[in-house]
Coordinates of C-alpha atoms in Angstrom, one line a residue:
X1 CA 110.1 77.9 103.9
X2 CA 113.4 78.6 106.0
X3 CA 111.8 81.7 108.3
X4 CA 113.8 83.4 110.9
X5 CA 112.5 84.6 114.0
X6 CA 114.8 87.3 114.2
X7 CA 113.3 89.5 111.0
X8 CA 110.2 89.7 109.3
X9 CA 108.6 90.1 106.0
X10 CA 110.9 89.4 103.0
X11 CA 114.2 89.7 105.2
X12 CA 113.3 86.8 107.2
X13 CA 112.5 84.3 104.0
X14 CA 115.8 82.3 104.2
X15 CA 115.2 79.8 101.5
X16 CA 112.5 77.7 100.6
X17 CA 111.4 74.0 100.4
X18 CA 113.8 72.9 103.7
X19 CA 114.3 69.1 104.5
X20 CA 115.3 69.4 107.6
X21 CA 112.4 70.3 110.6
X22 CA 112.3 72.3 113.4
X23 CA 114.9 70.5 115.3
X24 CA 118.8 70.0 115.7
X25 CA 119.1 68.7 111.8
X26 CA 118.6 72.5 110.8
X27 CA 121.5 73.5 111.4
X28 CA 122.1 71.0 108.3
X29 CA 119.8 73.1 106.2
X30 CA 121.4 74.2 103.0
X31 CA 121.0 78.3 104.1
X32 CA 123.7 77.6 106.9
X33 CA 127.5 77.9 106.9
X34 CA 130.0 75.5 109.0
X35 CA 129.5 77.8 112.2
X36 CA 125.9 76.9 112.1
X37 CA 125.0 80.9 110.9
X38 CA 122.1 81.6 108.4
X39 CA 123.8 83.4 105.3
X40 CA 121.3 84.8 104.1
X41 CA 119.7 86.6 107.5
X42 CA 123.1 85.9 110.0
X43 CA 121.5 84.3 112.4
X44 CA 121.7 81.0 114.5
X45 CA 120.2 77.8 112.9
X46 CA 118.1 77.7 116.4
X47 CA 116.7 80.9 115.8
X48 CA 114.8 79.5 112.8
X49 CA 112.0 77.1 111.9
X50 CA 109.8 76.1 109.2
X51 CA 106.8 77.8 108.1
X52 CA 103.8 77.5 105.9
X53 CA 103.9 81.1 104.5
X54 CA 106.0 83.1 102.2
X55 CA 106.2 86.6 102.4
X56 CA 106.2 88.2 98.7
X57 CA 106.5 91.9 98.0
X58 CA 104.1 93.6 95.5
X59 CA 103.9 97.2 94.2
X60 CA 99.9 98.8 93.3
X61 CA 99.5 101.6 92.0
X62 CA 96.3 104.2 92.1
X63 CA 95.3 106.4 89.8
X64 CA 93.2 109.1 90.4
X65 CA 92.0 111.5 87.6
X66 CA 90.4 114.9 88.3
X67 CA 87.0 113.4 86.6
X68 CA 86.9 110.8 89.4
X69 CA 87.7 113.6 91.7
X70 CA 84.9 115.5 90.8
X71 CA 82.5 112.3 91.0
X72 CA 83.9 111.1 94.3
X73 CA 83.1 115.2 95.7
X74 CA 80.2 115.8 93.8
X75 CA 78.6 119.1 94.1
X76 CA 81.2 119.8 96.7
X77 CA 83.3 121.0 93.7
X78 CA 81.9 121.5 90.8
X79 CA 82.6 125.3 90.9
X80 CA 86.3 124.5 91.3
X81 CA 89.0 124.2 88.7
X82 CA 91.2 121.3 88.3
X83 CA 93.8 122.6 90.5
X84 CA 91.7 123.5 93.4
X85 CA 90.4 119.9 93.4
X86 CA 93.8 118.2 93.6
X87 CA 94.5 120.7 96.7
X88 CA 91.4 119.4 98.2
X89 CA 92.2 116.0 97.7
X90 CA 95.5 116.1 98.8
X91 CA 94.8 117.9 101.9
X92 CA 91.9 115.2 102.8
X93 CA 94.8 112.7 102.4
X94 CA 97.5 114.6 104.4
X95 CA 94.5 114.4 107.0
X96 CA 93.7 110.9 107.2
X97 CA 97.7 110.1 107.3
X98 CA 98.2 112.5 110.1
X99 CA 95.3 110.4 111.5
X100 CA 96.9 106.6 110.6
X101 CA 100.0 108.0 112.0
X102 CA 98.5 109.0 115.6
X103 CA 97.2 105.1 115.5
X104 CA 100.1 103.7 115.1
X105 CA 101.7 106.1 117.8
X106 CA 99.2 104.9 120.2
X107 CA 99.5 101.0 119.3
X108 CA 103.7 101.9 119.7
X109 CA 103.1 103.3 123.0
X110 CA 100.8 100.8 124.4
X111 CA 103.0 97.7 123.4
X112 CA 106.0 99.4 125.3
X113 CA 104.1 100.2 128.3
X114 CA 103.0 96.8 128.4
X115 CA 106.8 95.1 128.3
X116 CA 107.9 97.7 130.8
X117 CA 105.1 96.5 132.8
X118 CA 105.9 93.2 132.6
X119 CA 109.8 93.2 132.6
X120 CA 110.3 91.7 129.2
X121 CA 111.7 94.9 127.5
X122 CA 113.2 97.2 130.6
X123 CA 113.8 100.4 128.3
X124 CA 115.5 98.5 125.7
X125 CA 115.5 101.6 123.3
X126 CA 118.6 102.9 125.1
X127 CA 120.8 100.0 123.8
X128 CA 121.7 101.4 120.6
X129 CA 125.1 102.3 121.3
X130 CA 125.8 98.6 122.3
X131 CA 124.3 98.1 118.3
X132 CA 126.6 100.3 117.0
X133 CA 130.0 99.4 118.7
X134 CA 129.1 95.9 117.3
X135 CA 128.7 96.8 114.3
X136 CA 132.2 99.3 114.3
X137 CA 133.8 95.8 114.9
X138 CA 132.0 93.7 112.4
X139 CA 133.2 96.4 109.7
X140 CA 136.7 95.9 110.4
X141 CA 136.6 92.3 109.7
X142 CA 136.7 90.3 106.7
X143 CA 133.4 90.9 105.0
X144 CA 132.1 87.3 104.2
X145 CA 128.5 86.8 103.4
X146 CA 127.9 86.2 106.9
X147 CA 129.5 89.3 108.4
X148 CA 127.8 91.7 106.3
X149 CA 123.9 89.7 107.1
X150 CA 125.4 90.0 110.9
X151 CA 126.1 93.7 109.8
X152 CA 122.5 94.5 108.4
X153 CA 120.9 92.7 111.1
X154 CA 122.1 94.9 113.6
X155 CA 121.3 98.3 111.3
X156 CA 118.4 97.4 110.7
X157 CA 118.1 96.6 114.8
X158 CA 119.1 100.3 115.3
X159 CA 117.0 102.0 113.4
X160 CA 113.7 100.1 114.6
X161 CA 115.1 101.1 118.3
X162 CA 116.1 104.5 117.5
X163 CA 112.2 104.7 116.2
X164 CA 110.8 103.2 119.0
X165 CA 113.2 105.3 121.2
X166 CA 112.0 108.6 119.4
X167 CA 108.2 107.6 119.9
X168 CA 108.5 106.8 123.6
X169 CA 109.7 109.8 123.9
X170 CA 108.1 112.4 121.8
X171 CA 104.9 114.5 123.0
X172 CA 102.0 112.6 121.2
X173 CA 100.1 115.9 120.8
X174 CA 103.2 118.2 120.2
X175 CA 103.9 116.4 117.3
X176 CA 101.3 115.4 116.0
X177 CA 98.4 118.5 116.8
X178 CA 100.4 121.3 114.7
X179 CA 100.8 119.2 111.7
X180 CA 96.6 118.6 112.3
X181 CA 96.1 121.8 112.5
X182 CA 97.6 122.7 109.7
X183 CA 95.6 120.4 107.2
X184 CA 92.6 121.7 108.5
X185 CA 93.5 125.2 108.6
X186 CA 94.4 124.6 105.1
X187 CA 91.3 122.7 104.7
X188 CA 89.0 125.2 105.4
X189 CA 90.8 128.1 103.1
X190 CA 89.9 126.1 100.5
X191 CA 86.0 125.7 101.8
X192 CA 86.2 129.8 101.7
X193 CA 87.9 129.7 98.5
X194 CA 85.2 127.8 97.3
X195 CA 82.1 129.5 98.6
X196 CA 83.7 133.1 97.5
X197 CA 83.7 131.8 93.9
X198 CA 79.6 131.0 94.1
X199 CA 78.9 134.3 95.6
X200 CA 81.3 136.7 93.7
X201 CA 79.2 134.9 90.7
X202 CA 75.8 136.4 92.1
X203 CA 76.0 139.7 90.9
X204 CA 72.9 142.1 90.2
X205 CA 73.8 144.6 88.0
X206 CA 74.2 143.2 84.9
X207 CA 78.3 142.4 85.4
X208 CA 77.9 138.9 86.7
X209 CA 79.8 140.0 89.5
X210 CA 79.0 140.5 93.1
X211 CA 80.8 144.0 93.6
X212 CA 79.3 144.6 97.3
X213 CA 80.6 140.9 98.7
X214 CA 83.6 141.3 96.9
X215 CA 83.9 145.1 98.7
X216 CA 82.6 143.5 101.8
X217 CA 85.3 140.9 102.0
X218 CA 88.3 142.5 101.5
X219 CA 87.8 145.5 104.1
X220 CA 88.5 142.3 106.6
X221 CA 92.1 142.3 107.6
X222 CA 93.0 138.7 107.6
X223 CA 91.0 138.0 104.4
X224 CA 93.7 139.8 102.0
X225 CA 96.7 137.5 103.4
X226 CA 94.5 134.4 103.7
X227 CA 94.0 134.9 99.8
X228 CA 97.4 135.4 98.7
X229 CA 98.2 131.9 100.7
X230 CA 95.7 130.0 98.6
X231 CA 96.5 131.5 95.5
X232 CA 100.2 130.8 96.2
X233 CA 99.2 127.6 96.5
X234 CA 97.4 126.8 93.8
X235 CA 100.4 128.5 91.7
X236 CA 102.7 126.1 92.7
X237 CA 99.9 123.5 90.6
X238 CA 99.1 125.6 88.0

C-alpha cells in the first residue's frame, strides 16, 4: 500500500497494491497528478513509500445490562435499584477516563519537552496562523482534488497544533484535579446513599424502619442538600 508519511491511520492509505518502490518511479504511481502531488492525501510523491500494513477502521459496540452490573458489583449493590447502579457505573467510568486522559497529558508533555530539548520541534505549536493564512489562499483557488487534500491537510495540521498548543499550556492539575474531584465526590454520595438504604431498613419497632438513624441523619446540616443532589440525580434516570 501507497502510505504517506505526512498522515496516519486511514488518511494516510493512498491506494493499494503500488508497482512502483520507494524510489523516483513513484512519482509514477497511479495516486499522483502531473505535478507529482498525491490526490488523495496532497502530498509530494517523496513524502510517500510502500508499506506492509493497511490501516482499516472498525466500530465495537458494548453492551452492558443492569444484570451484568449487578454481577460485575456483587454485594456492593444488591440493595440498590436499577438506576442507582447505572450512576455507579457511570461515575466509575467518568473516573477511569479522567485517569486515561491525565496519561495521555503526561505522554503529550513529555514528547514536547523532549523536541524542545533537542531542537527538533522549537515551540512549533505557535505556527498556526502560518496554517491558516495558507489555507485562506488555497480557498480562493480553483478547488481541484488536489487543492481541497492540500486544504484538509493543513486543517487537520491545525487542529492537532492547536491541541498540542492547549496541552503545553494548560495546568495539568487545574484541569484535570476539579473534574477528579468531582467523580469522587459524586462517588462517594452514592456509597452514603447506599449504606442509608441498609440501615433505614434496620428498624426495631415493628415498622421496618430505622426512625432514630433516620432522625439522627437529617439534624446534620449538609446531609439534607447532599440528598436532594442524589435524588436529582437519579431523577434525571428515572
Amino acid at each position: 500500500v501507497t502510505q504517506c508519511k505526512n498522515h496516519t491511520a486511514k488518511s494516510g492509505m493512498c491506494h493499494d497494491g503500488c508497482a512502483f518502490g520507494n524510489d523516483s518511479g513513484k512519482k509514477n504511481c497511479c495516486a499522483m497528478n502531473d505535478r507529482g502531488y498525491c490526490t488523495h492525501c496532497g502530498c509530494h510523491w517523496a513524502d510517500h513509500i510502500n508499506a506492509n500494513t493497511v490501516y482499516v477502521p472498525c466500530k465495537q459496540e458494548k453492551r452492558t445490562t443492569v444484570e451484568d452490573m449487578r454481577k460485575a458489583y456483587g454485594k456492593g449493590v444488591e440493595d440498590l435499584d436499577n438506576v442507582c447502579i447505572l450512576l455507579m457505573t457511570l461515575l466509575d467510568q467518568m473516573k477511569e477516563a479522567v485517569n486515561e486522559f491525565e496519561v495521555c497529558q503526561a505522554q503529550i508533555r513529555e514528547c514536547n519537552d523532549f523536541l524542545q530539548q533537542h531542537a527538533l520541534r522549537k515551540r512549533a505549536y505557535y505556527s498556526v496562523d502560518f496554517f491558516l493564512q495558507q489555507i485562506k489562499i488555497l480557498e480562493e483557488e480553483d478547488q481541484t482534488p488536489t487543492v481541497r487534500a492540500q486544504v484538509s491537510l493543513l486543517k487537520d495540521m491545525v487542529s492537532r497544533q492547536s491541541v498540542i498548543r492547549t496541552m503545553a499550556e494548560s495546568d495539568e492539575e487545574g484541569q484535570v484535579a476539579p473534574s477528579r474531584k468531582m467523580f469522587e465526590e459524586m462517588r462517594n454520595m452514592c456509597e452514603e446513599y447506599k449504606q442509608d438504604i441498609k440501615r433505614c431498613g434496620q428498624g426495631t419497632n415493628g415498622t421496618g424502619v430505622n426512625e432514630d438513624f433516620l432522625s439522627s441523619r437529617f439534624a446534620q446540616g449538609n446531609y439534607v442538600s447532599k440528598r436532594k443532589n442524589w435524588d436529582f440525580m437519579r431523577n434525571m434516570w428515572d
